[in-house]
């Protein structure tokens, strides 16, 4: 019996696992029973397939998917472990066999913060220890970005280069990721486990989780307050919103974000209906339901920025579009599309006729927007506060703006309801130890989670020192939460408050300039273990602040460029450097 091979050579098991499984099968045939290690309850342990699920996630979506896969994989006979990719150094790769990676992309085709060290490590000689693995990658992204799903693509390519075996093809997900993620999960689990299954349990679990409030099942929350923060003379419109979570059972922590499902402007919906000759009563099928076209255009579809499908369709009727859609004209297309909405394209192509069904197939699904929560549940129980910059501009002779920010500012009425969900951001959290000092860099609306942090630390009675860097255009009109922050400073809760008002003098002064002015003291805080947080604009500010942080570690800490780089890598891996940038 010992020589009989039950598990074929090409099955996705390591030699040790194959040996163990062969022994197990032989044991079963010989009538032996295997008890689980803890001896509990079960008299015959099923063989389980070890599965390592690694995630790279900035705002929690990939993390949530990774945990869901892990849960589902148990029903397929796997014993999964979900690991944050920033903890990759804790993994003993020799003992791993099956690796699933779920990662989003950030910045401009970059890794999410928690995957950056892992990505750097993948370039080293040590990463050759991954050559024996079976793997598959689920890449999350947003096709509005030029480098769609770049992080997942890079990791997938690198693992192949290292000699690991791709057992299931990479799947790239756009913002409406659910269907493709589900497809990948079931494909991966089928291939990796080849034959073991437990589908009934998976369906039962999915049905159970659907009852909770989530992105796909939002809670209709009451808007309590909509107040302007920016004052007379400001070039911006930044607002403070308070939303009641009463009756939802929803819980959040300081550092989390709120997802808001906006509705489109009814005037814009009316214009599209009129241009295409619809009454709005036409019934259309969308995501499993049937809705009147007017409602679909209001609540289900993005009728502002045109997507690829619409552009490709219009290119058949327009001489310029085929040239703009050519690969080499990407930049030109981007410029051409700036401020051009669906209605503009329809008006520019008056000959184009569409049926209701064709129209909805050419539009992108409406997406929720995330907002960093600016309250702490400990000081505002049952509420979430938001700090939102309202996007407004003019294009094609019309006053236009951001879908969700304008929805909140103009169309969501106090006491009216807003569909919301909590987006947990495990990667953006106060230190567990309330005595640890924190440095918070939050220009503009980036101040939002730091207001939450400060409220949270006060309510918890934390004694750690707090240092906030805030920046905006003008002190007189853009110093958000000024009274609150100055009060916290004068009563000592806020140990240091540094402001950078960029347009109060001839030359621009930004938060990173204030950081550099305090380089010595900032280093001494870091040296005593302070956590360093950044929130706000990802495009420019977060990069410049990162550069300033490196400089401060060099000058303040007397380190070389390489040493400063290594110090920052260590800060990230110890979760002492966290970012919530957008
Ligand atoms: C984790 C996270 C946290 C966030 N927290 C906050 C927060 O606390 N506060 C906050 O205000 N935002 C926050 N955001 C950003 C927020 O989610 C939205 O992206 C933002 O409010 C814009 O959304 P919108 O629907 O209003 O605009 P959209 O409808 O998405 O429109 C914005 C787009 O309009 C176009 N546009 C802008 N200006 C012009 C112009 N002058 N001419 C032509 N086109 C233009 C650009 O293409 C721009 O990308 C956060 C984002 C993330 C991911
Ligand atoms: N990527 C972009 O081009 C861009 C531009 C504007 C806004 N945004 C978006 O606007 C939102 C955040 O806007 P917000 O209204 O909260 O604030 P914000 O536009 O980030 O402005 C806050 C403050 O930061 C300053 N600032 C500009 N560039 C900076 C840099 N490189 N480093 C440090 N500070 C800098 C601004 O100065 P000045 O305004 O005087 O320069 C202002 O004083 C985000 O969604 C962001 O992505 C992006
Ligand atoms: C500031 C910012 C930058 C982003 N950059 C990209 C990008 O370059 N390419 C891409 O495909 N997706 C990009 N995305 C989209 C995210 O990858 C996508 O929303 C993903 O689902 C987020 O997953 P997470 O919550 O696990 O981080 C970006 C999102 C934000 C907010």
XYZ file of C-alpha atoms and ligand atoms in Angstrom:
714
model
C 0.000 0.000 0.000
C 2.860 2.435 0.846
C 3.912 2.590 -2.824
C 0.509 3.464 -4.280
C 0.345 7.080 -5.538
C -3.035 8.716 -4.995
C -2.036 12.328 -5.670
C -0.711 12.923 -9.198
C 2.597 14.746 -9.722
C 0.922 17.752 -11.408
C -1.546 18.417 -8.573
C -0.803 21.723 -6.787
C 0.819 20.287 -3.654
C 4.353 20.456 -2.325
C 6.284 17.183 -2.093
C 5.645 17.100 1.680
C 1.945 17.665 1.169
C 1.819 15.038 -1.585
C 3.561 12.595 0.714
C 1.154 13.382 3.543
C -1.912 13.152 1.313
C -0.755 9.849 -0.166
C -0.297 8.558 3.373
C -3.720 9.902 4.340
C -5.441 8.200 1.382
C -3.580 4.989 2.091
C -4.609 5.271 5.753
C -8.257 5.734 4.829
C -8.190 2.663 2.612
C -6.528 0.750 5.426
C -9.383 1.837 7.748
C -7.247 4.228 9.851
C -8.845 7.395 11.292
C -6.913 10.639 11.570
C -7.780 12.929 14.466
C -7.240 16.704 14.228
C -4.249 18.047 16.152
C -6.440 19.468 18.938
C -8.484 16.255 19.036
C -11.731 18.254 19.089
C -15.094 16.902 17.987
C -14.206 15.414 14.613
C -13.181 11.822 14.378
C -11.855 12.009 10.867
C -9.900 15.058 9.705
C -10.185 15.933 6.026
C -6.928 16.841 4.282
C -6.675 20.589 3.866
C -4.820 22.496 1.197
C -2.692 25.315 2.632
C -3.427 28.613 0.923
C -1.665 31.914 1.530
C -3.732 34.965 0.562
C -1.606 38.115 0.437
C -3.238 41.512 -0.038
C -2.059 44.957 -1.111
C -4.719 47.483 -0.236
C -4.945 51.212 0.374
C -8.582 51.676 1.297
C -9.590 48.167 2.272
C -11.277 46.723 -0.841
C -8.540 44.226 -1.694
C -8.275 43.306 1.971
C -12.016 42.623 2.127
C -11.846 40.472 -1.021
C -8.827 38.568 0.336
C -10.730 37.727 3.516
C -13.793 36.681 1.530
C -11.714 34.344 -0.652
C -10.120 32.859 2.436
C -13.530 32.213 3.949
C -14.860 30.638 0.753
C -11.748 28.534 0.311
C -12.447 26.715 3.582
C -15.553 25.251 2.005
C -13.284 23.949 -0.773
C -11.042 22.113 1.661
C -8.362 24.764 2.086
C -6.725 26.039 5.244
C -6.184 29.696 4.338
C -4.086 32.434 5.930
C -4.651 36.069 5.036
C -1.505 38.192 5.350
C -1.007 41.930 4.834
C 1.751 42.232 2.213
C 3.645 44.660 4.479
C 4.217 41.612 6.738
C 5.810 39.577 3.923
C 9.043 39.274 5.875
C 7.251 37.136 8.476
C 6.423 34.474 5.867
C 8.539 31.343 5.681
C 8.317 30.930 1.911
C 9.880 27.460 1.908
C 6.811 26.037 3.615
C 4.292 27.789 1.356
C 2.882 26.196 -1.765
C -0.152 28.093 -2.960
C -0.182 31.872 -3.134
C -3.088 34.110 -4.053
C -2.434 37.837 -4.353
C -5.147 40.488 -4.340
C -3.848 43.994 -4.902
C -5.115 47.407 -5.858
C -3.099 50.092 -7.688
C -2.436 53.576 -6.342
C -0.886 56.887 -7.294
C 0.108 56.693 -10.927
C 0.249 52.943 -11.483
C 2.035 52.420 -8.145
C 1.736 49.782 -5.458
C -0.603 50.572 -2.569
C 1.455 51.725 0.433
C 1.293 48.395 2.252
C 2.643 46.516 -0.804
C 5.573 48.790 -1.574
C 8.102 46.938 0.569
C 6.924 43.595 -0.771
C 7.368 44.890 -4.326
C 10.882 46.121 -3.543
C 11.713 42.780 -1.935
C 10.422 40.956 -5.032
C 13.284 42.607 -6.972
C 15.923 41.099 -4.671
C 17.801 37.787 -4.917
C 15.881 36.523 -1.866
C 12.664 36.532 -3.849
C 13.977 33.513 -5.777
C 12.634 31.561 -2.810
C 9.204 32.002 -4.405
C 10.080 29.953 -7.504
C 8.340 26.809 -6.248
C 4.968 28.478 -5.677
C 1.684 28.081 -7.491
C 0.076 31.494 -7.776
C -2.668 33.644 -9.176
C -3.267 37.404 -8.990
C -6.460 39.421 -8.720
C -5.716 43.020 -9.704
C -8.036 45.836 -8.634
C -8.036 49.166 -10.404
C -9.969 51.824 -12.190
C -9.852 52.077 -15.981
C -10.131 55.870 -15.728
C -6.455 55.752 -14.718
C -3.869 55.445 -17.448
C -1.994 52.585 -15.756
C -4.944 50.318 -15.228
C -4.285 47.609 -12.615
C -0.546 48.252 -12.996
C 0.396 46.950 -9.522
C -1.304 43.575 -10.071
C 0.185 43.317 -13.553
C 3.699 44.016 -12.246
C 3.463 41.474 -9.430
C 1.993 38.859 -11.769
C 4.825 39.389 -14.271
C 7.523 39.334 -11.598
C 6.266 36.086 -10.041
C 6.381 34.480 -13.474
C 9.914 35.817 -13.997
C 10.939 34.265 -10.687
C 9.781 30.886 -11.953
C 6.550 30.558 -9.960
C 3.730 28.723 -11.687
C 0.607 30.673 -12.625
C -2.136 28.130 -12.054
C -4.929 30.510 -12.956
C -4.701 33.632 -15.155
C -4.563 37.091 -13.615
C -7.910 38.876 -13.553
C -8.060 42.675 -13.797
C -11.061 44.313 -12.151
C -12.455 47.750 -12.849
C -14.386 49.745 -10.239
C -17.398 47.441 -10.506
C -15.171 44.565 -9.433
C -17.684 42.255 -7.781
C -18.601 40.001 -10.738
C -15.008 39.542 -11.956
C -13.677 38.981 -8.440
C -16.336 36.330 -7.909
C -15.442 34.676 -11.229
C -11.721 34.674 -10.321
C -12.427 33.294 -6.849
C -14.405 30.348 -8.119
C -11.948 29.715 -10.991
C -8.942 29.850 -8.692
C -10.481 27.633 -6.057
C -11.536 25.060 -8.647
C -8.083 24.901 -10.186
C -6.098 25.025 -6.956
C -8.195 22.422 -5.216
C -8.997 20.419 -8.369
C -12.095 18.567 -7.354
C -12.630 19.271 -3.647
C -15.683 21.429 -3.107
C -18.230 22.797 -0.718
C -20.362 25.039 -2.851
C -23.478 24.743 -0.698
C -21.712 26.313 2.290
C -20.334 29.131 0.153
C -23.786 30.069 -1.120
C -25.227 29.950 2.378
C -22.458 32.268 3.654
C -22.914 34.717 0.799
C -26.647 34.922 1.501
C -25.928 35.561 5.175
C -23.501 38.448 4.566
C -25.819 40.204 2.105
C -28.086 41.255 4.973
C -25.404 43.640 6.281
C -25.140 47.257 5.122
C -22.427 47.410 2.502
C -21.391 49.047 -0.740
C -23.991 46.996 -2.607
C -26.595 47.340 0.136
C -26.179 50.887 1.459
C -27.934 52.327 4.497
C -30.151 55.342 3.811
C -28.780 57.754 6.400
C -30.303 61.076 7.470
C -28.321 64.222 6.689
C -28.270 66.380 9.825
C -25.973 69.266 8.900
C -24.565 70.840 5.738
C -22.393 73.844 6.652
C -19.792 75.835 4.725
C -16.327 75.790 6.286
C -14.637 78.090 3.820
C -15.480 81.745 4.430
C -16.168 84.809 2.297
C -13.316 85.485 -0.136
C -12.230 81.852 -0.463
C -11.566 80.428 -3.897
C -12.805 77.093 -2.585
C -16.015 75.702 -1.273
C -15.332 73.242 1.521
C -18.253 71.949 3.573
C -18.830 70.133 6.826
C -21.534 67.448 6.762
C -23.031 65.553 9.685
C -24.878 62.335 8.926
C -26.866 60.207 11.353
C -26.238 56.461 11.496
C -29.098 55.970 13.947
C -30.977 52.734 13.442
C -28.343 51.190 11.176
C -26.155 49.398 13.699
C -23.214 50.619 11.583
C -19.939 50.945 13.470
C -16.718 52.682 12.463
C -13.356 53.656 13.862
C -11.397 56.884 13.563
C -9.479 56.536 10.287
C -12.311 54.871 8.345
C -14.041 56.396 5.327
C -17.700 56.765 4.433
C -18.874 55.606 1.016
C -21.552 57.862 -0.498
C -23.758 56.852 -3.416
C -24.659 60.071 -5.243
C -27.567 60.625 -7.625
C -27.173 62.512 -10.873
C -28.517 66.001 -11.417
C -32.164 65.741 -12.624
C -31.651 68.586 -15.112
C -28.812 66.662 -16.766
C -30.910 63.485 -16.838
C -33.715 65.497 -18.501
C -31.324 66.863 -21.140
C -30.117 63.394 -22.135
C -33.682 62.054 -22.315
C -34.716 64.995 -24.471
C -31.711 64.756 -26.811
C -32.454 61.080 -27.501
C -36.250 61.490 -27.619
C -37.153 59.377 -24.561
C -39.930 60.004 -22.064
C -37.942 58.388 -19.236
C -40.676 55.788 -18.651
C -38.989 53.207 -20.954
C -38.065 50.122 -18.913
C -34.427 49.005 -18.959
C -32.640 46.077 -17.352
C -29.651 46.889 -15.141
C -27.727 44.676 -12.732
C -30.492 42.114 -12.415
C -33.347 44.615 -11.988
C -35.751 46.468 -14.273
C -36.062 50.242 -13.917
C -37.612 53.186 -15.780
C -34.880 54.833 -17.871
C -35.127 58.112 -15.901
C -34.338 56.296 -12.645
C -31.535 54.297 -14.252
C -29.942 57.541 -15.512
C -30.400 59.166 -12.099
C -29.165 56.438 -9.783
C -27.444 53.654 -11.702
C -25.306 55.134 -14.468
C -22.510 57.676 -14.771
C -23.864 60.302 -17.153
C -21.045 62.775 -16.619
C -17.700 61.456 -17.901
C -17.958 59.297 -21.062
C -16.396 55.830 -20.936
C -14.577 53.776 -23.592
C -17.759 52.035 -24.832
C -19.500 55.298 -25.681
C -16.364 56.732 -27.283
C -15.867 53.618 -29.407
C -19.500 53.725 -30.510
C -19.383 57.426 -31.406
C -16.125 56.903 -33.295
C -18.206 55.157 -35.969
C -20.019 58.457 -36.577
C -17.245 60.979 -36.008
C -14.090 61.708 -38.008
C -11.947 62.974 -35.114
C -12.608 60.275 -32.500
C -10.862 57.338 -34.237
C -7.632 59.403 -34.290
C -8.027 60.340 -30.628
C -8.665 56.734 -29.673
C -5.389 55.557 -31.198
C -2.899 54.263 -28.599
C -0.376 57.027 -29.332
C -2.977 59.814 -28.846
C -3.675 59.036 -25.174
C -2.562 62.438 -23.880
C -4.464 64.283 -26.590
C -7.611 62.291 -25.794
C -7.244 63.125 -22.106
C -7.063 66.842 -22.903
C -9.970 66.625 -25.315
C -12.133 64.840 -22.740
C -11.345 67.325 -19.930
C -14.717 68.815 -18.981
C -16.539 67.033 -21.849
C -19.562 65.141 -20.620
C -21.847 62.550 -22.200
C -24.398 65.230 -23.170
C -21.674 67.237 -24.957
C -20.692 64.225 -27.039
C -24.318 63.511 -27.907
C -24.860 67.139 -28.904
C -21.661 67.149 -30.982
C -22.917 64.097 -32.878
C -26.539 65.021 -33.597
C -26.984 62.210 -36.119
C -26.447 59.512 -33.472
C -29.632 57.712 -32.467
C -29.744 55.160 -29.677
C -32.382 52.881 -28.235
C -32.828 52.919 -24.447
C -31.088 49.523 -24.238
C -28.170 50.712 -26.378
C -27.775 53.862 -24.283
C -27.502 52.051 -20.970
C -25.039 49.538 -22.436
C -22.762 52.425 -23.485
C -22.702 54.138 -20.086
C -20.476 53.226 -17.127
C -22.097 52.166 -13.873
C -22.365 54.934 -11.311
C -19.737 54.607 -8.580
C -19.835 55.695 -4.955
C -17.231 58.179 -3.659
C -15.262 57.743 -0.451
C -14.805 60.465 2.190
C -12.456 60.231 5.168
C -14.612 60.462 8.274
C -13.804 63.575 10.317
C -15.520 62.498 13.542
C -14.785 59.932 16.230
C -17.572 57.570 17.311
C -16.412 58.175 20.874
C -17.213 61.885 20.746
C -20.121 61.841 18.247
C -21.924 58.577 18.861
C -24.250 57.520 16.036
C -22.918 60.158 13.627
C -20.341 60.557 10.915
C -18.896 63.913 9.952
C -17.336 64.654 6.564
C -15.128 67.485 5.314
C -15.700 67.838 1.593
C -14.224 70.071 -1.061
C -17.027 70.805 -3.538
C -15.725 70.432 -7.094
C -17.180 73.196 -9.300
C -16.052 74.444 -12.689
C -17.357 75.685 -16.016
C -17.156 73.825 -19.292
C -19.031 74.113 -22.568
C -20.602 77.278 -21.250
C -22.252 75.456 -18.336
C -21.701 75.464 -14.589
C -20.617 71.975 -13.743
C -18.859 70.061 -11.030
C -18.174 66.846 -9.208
C -20.982 64.353 -9.081
C -20.853 63.377 -5.401
C -19.564 66.624 -3.916
C -22.246 68.647 -5.736
C -24.848 66.040 -4.801
C -23.937 66.503 -1.128
C -23.700 70.294 -1.358
C -26.718 71.078 -3.509
C -29.118 68.178 -3.781
C -28.953 66.250 -0.501
C -31.376 68.073 1.791
C -31.116 68.267 5.560
C -33.359 65.530 7.000
C -33.307 63.846 3.592
C -31.584 60.473 3.101
C -28.224 59.574 1.595
C -27.203 55.987 0.697
C -23.968 55.296 2.590
C -21.661 52.512 3.726
C -18.578 52.292 5.921
C -15.268 51.609 4.192
C -12.999 50.312 6.878
C -9.371 51.452 6.513
C -7.358 49.111 8.679
C -4.224 50.662 7.247
C -4.993 54.082 8.751
C -5.211 53.784 12.496
C -4.029 55.553 15.628
C -1.350 53.718 17.613
C -2.870 51.187 20.003
C -0.781 52.689 22.800
C -2.301 56.086 23.626
C 1.067 57.324 24.943
C 2.725 57.175 21.515
C 3.151 60.625 19.897
C 1.540 61.272 16.497
C 2.489 63.653 13.687
C -0.356 64.437 11.282
C 0.114 66.117 7.888
C -3.332 67.171 6.644
C -3.555 70.096 4.221
C -6.975 70.984 2.771
C -9.616 68.320 3.286
C -6.715 66.101 4.410
C -7.439 67.485 7.888
C -10.575 65.288 8.049
C -9.237 62.079 9.648
C -6.991 64.108 11.953
C -9.989 65.906 13.442
C -11.305 62.360 14.046
C -7.967 61.256 15.568
C -7.834 64.287 17.876
C -11.416 63.759 19.063
C -10.744 60.048 19.525
C -7.570 60.583 21.569
C -9.269 63.170 23.755
C -12.306 60.913 24.367
C -10.018 57.962 25.171
C -7.940 60.042 27.593
C -4.763 59.277 25.606
C -1.709 61.118 26.889
C 0.478 60.913 23.763
C 1.609 64.180 22.153
C -0.225 65.395 18.994
C 1.329 67.533 16.239
C -0.801 68.750 13.332
C 0.394 70.391 10.114
C -2.483 72.087 8.291
C -2.284 74.000 5.028
C -4.693 75.853 2.781
C -4.766 78.890 0.561
C -5.624 81.739 2.971
C -5.806 81.935 6.750
C -8.722 84.365 6.687
C -11.008 82.161 4.609
C -9.684 78.589 4.566
C -8.639 77.704 8.111
C -11.089 74.829 8.565
C -12.106 74.004 12.171
C -9.955 76.943 13.305
C -11.804 77.519 16.617
C -11.729 73.832 17.514
C -8.063 73.388 16.643
C -6.931 76.561 18.391
C -8.924 75.551 21.474
C -7.210 72.135 21.447
C -3.860 73.884 21.107
C -4.536 76.295 23.942
C -5.713 73.560 26.297
C -2.660 71.453 25.404
C -4.405 68.522 23.691
C -2.773 69.606 20.442
C 0.876 69.882 21.449
C 1.892 71.641 18.229
C -0.130 73.244 15.436
C 1.812 74.334 12.327
C -0.012 76.082 9.503
C 1.041 76.808 5.921
C -1.178 79.276 4.071
C 0.037 79.101 0.517
C -1.489 82.292 -0.820
C -1.013 84.700 2.084
C 2.368 85.854 0.708
C 4.111 86.160 -2.628
C 5.878 82.807 -2.492
C 4.023 79.515 -1.894
C 4.402 78.034 1.556
C 3.277 74.440 1.890
C 3.114 71.967 4.798
C 6.404 70.348 3.760
C 8.150 73.728 4.107
C 6.875 73.941 7.690
C 8.063 70.375 8.293
C 11.541 71.249 7.046
C 11.639 74.374 9.223
C 11.067 72.080 12.234
C 13.341 69.295 10.985
C 15.269 68.861 14.253
C 12.201 68.667 16.472
C 10.329 66.489 13.988
C 13.219 64.059 13.958
C 13.255 63.961 17.759
C 9.548 63.004 17.741
C 10.216 60.283 15.147
C 13.191 59.097 17.148
C 10.980 58.579 20.193
C 8.655 56.363 18.108
C 6.088 58.886 16.822
C 3.659 57.654 14.178
C 3.593 59.747 10.999
C 0.335 60.219 9.061
C -0.435 61.948 5.764
C -3.871 62.674 4.299
C -5.021 64.641 1.245
C -3.879 65.139 -2.330
C -1.978 62.125 -3.676
C -0.828 63.708 -6.936
C 1.528 66.364 -5.616
C 1.370 66.914 -1.860
C 1.895 63.339 -0.656
C 4.991 62.940 -2.890
C 6.513 66.220 -1.719
C 5.804 65.401 1.936
C 7.436 61.998 1.480
C 10.522 63.709 0.033
C 10.588 66.160 2.970
C 10.304 63.270 5.429
C 13.372 61.621 3.864
C 15.296 64.907 4.085
C 14.339 65.363 7.754
C 15.561 61.870 8.592
C 18.822 62.628 6.771
C 19.452 66.026 8.327
C 17.778 65.596 11.723
C 18.861 61.990 12.201
C 22.320 62.405 10.606
C 21.681 59.568 8.166
C 22.832 58.984 4.596
C 20.294 58.951 1.752
C 20.291 55.147 1.753
C 19.909 54.978 5.535
C 17.017 57.454 5.440
C 15.340 55.330 2.762
C 15.756 52.234 4.896
C 14.416 54.100 7.939
C 11.238 55.017 6.017
C 10.829 51.422 4.798
C 11.063 50.291 8.422
C 8.563 52.929 9.528
C 6.131 51.604 6.933
C 6.608 47.990 7.922
C 6.076 48.920 11.573
C 2.906 50.819 10.521
C 4.425 54.044 11.845
C 4.020 55.730 8.446
C 0.447 55.596 7.205
C -1.253 57.464 4.392
C -4.823 58.156 3.332
C -4.261 59.936 0.042
C -6.545 60.440 -2.937
C -9.948 57.115 0.646
C -10.454 58.430 0.115
C -10.788 59.437 1.001
C -11.251 60.657 0.521
N -11.570 61.627 1.405
C -12.014 62.828 0.971
C -12.360 63.869 1.906
O -12.272 63.702 3.116
N -12.801 65.042 1.397
C -12.906 65.272 0.052
O -13.320 66.371 -0.343
N -12.586 64.308 -0.849
C -12.169 63.099 -0.419
N -11.870 62.105 -1.320
C -12.123 62.361 -2.745
C -13.599 62.012 -3.077
O -13.797 60.612 -2.973
C -14.003 62.410 -4.488
O -13.061 61.897 -5.384
C -14.125 63.903 -4.673
O -15.110 64.438 -3.810
C -14.539 64.215 -6.117
O -15.688 63.490 -6.390
P -16.934 64.111 -7.159
O -17.920 63.038 -7.394
O -17.408 65.360 -6.506
O -16.279 64.550 -8.516
P -16.164 63.664 -9.905
O -17.560 63.600 -10.470
O -15.503 62.433 -9.580
O -15.385 64.670 -10.722
C -14.035 64.979 -10.415
C -13.379 65.104 -11.743
O -13.876 66.290 -12.371
C -12.951 66.720 -13.314
N -12.641 68.141 -13.088
C -12.260 68.703 -11.943
N -12.039 70.006 -12.120
C -12.303 70.260 -13.414
C -12.251 71.437 -14.224
N -11.892 72.618 -13.724
N -12.581 71.324 -15.514
C -12.948 70.140 -16.044
N -12.993 68.996 -15.340
C -12.681 69.073 -14.041
C -11.688 65.891 -13.126
O -11.693 64.903 -14.132
C -11.886 65.279 -11.774
O -11.224 64.040 -11.664
C -11.392 60.877 -0.870
C -11.059 59.864 -1.757
C -10.593 58.664 -1.277
C -10.227 57.586 -2.257
N -3.590 66.599 -8.585
C -4.040 67.834 -8.812
O -3.631 68.510 -9.731
C -5.061 68.441 -7.881
C -5.235 69.820 -7.817
C -6.164 70.338 -6.912
C -6.920 69.489 -6.148
N -6.729 68.138 -6.267
C -7.579 67.261 -5.521
O -8.220 68.066 -4.570
C -8.465 67.306 -3.395
C -7.770 67.887 -2.201
O -8.002 69.164 -2.359
P -8.230 70.098 -1.152
O -9.152 71.156 -1.609
O -8.558 69.352 0.035
O -6.786 70.686 -0.933
P -5.552 70.897 -1.920
O -5.963 71.236 -3.298
O -4.636 69.767 -1.717
O -4.966 72.265 -1.268
C -4.599 72.367 0.103
C -3.333 73.187 0.229
O -2.260 72.428 -0.283
C -1.497 73.284 -1.117
N -0.679 72.521 -2.078
C -0.692 72.550 -3.431
N 0.301 71.793 -3.925
C 0.960 71.287 -2.865
C 2.085 70.462 -2.734
N 2.740 69.991 -3.800
N 2.487 70.141 -1.500
C 1.859 70.599 -0.401
N 0.787 71.406 -0.469
C 0.343 71.735 -1.689
C -2.503 74.197 -1.750
O -1.853 75.352 -2.221
P -2.154 76.092 -3.624
O -3.569 75.747 -3.989
O -1.997 77.536 -3.295
O -1.132 75.615 -4.582
C -3.365 74.494 -0.536
O -2.799 75.496 0.234
C -8.050 65.974 -3.671
O -9.121 65.217 -4.181
C -6.971 66.203 -4.707
O -6.724 65.010 -5.352
C -5.795 67.620 -7.097
C -5.535 58.223 -5.495
C -5.889 56.981 -6.274
C -5.043 56.539 -7.274
C -5.352 55.408 -8.025
N -4.521 55.042 -9.059
C -4.867 54.002 -9.837
C -4.051 53.645 -10.966
O -3.022 54.250 -11.270
N -4.447 52.573 -11.710
C -5.582 51.858 -11.440
O -5.892 50.922 -12.167
N -6.360 52.170 -10.368
C -6.041 53.220 -9.572
N -6.835 53.553 -8.499
C -8.056 52.771 -8.218
C -7.887 51.755 -7.076
O -6.864 50.809 -7.380
C -9.226 51.029 -6.919
O -10.178 51.958 -6.470
C -9.169 49.851 -5.984
O -10.411 49.162 -6.031
C -8.918 50.270 -4.544
O -8.696 49.093 -3.773
P -8.216 49.180 -2.226
O -9.397 49.746 -1.472
O -7.953 47.782 -1.830
O -7.016 50.011 -2.134
C -6.534 54.673 -7.742
C -7.384 55.110 -6.716
C -7.081 56.258 -5.993
C -8.043 56.716 -4.904
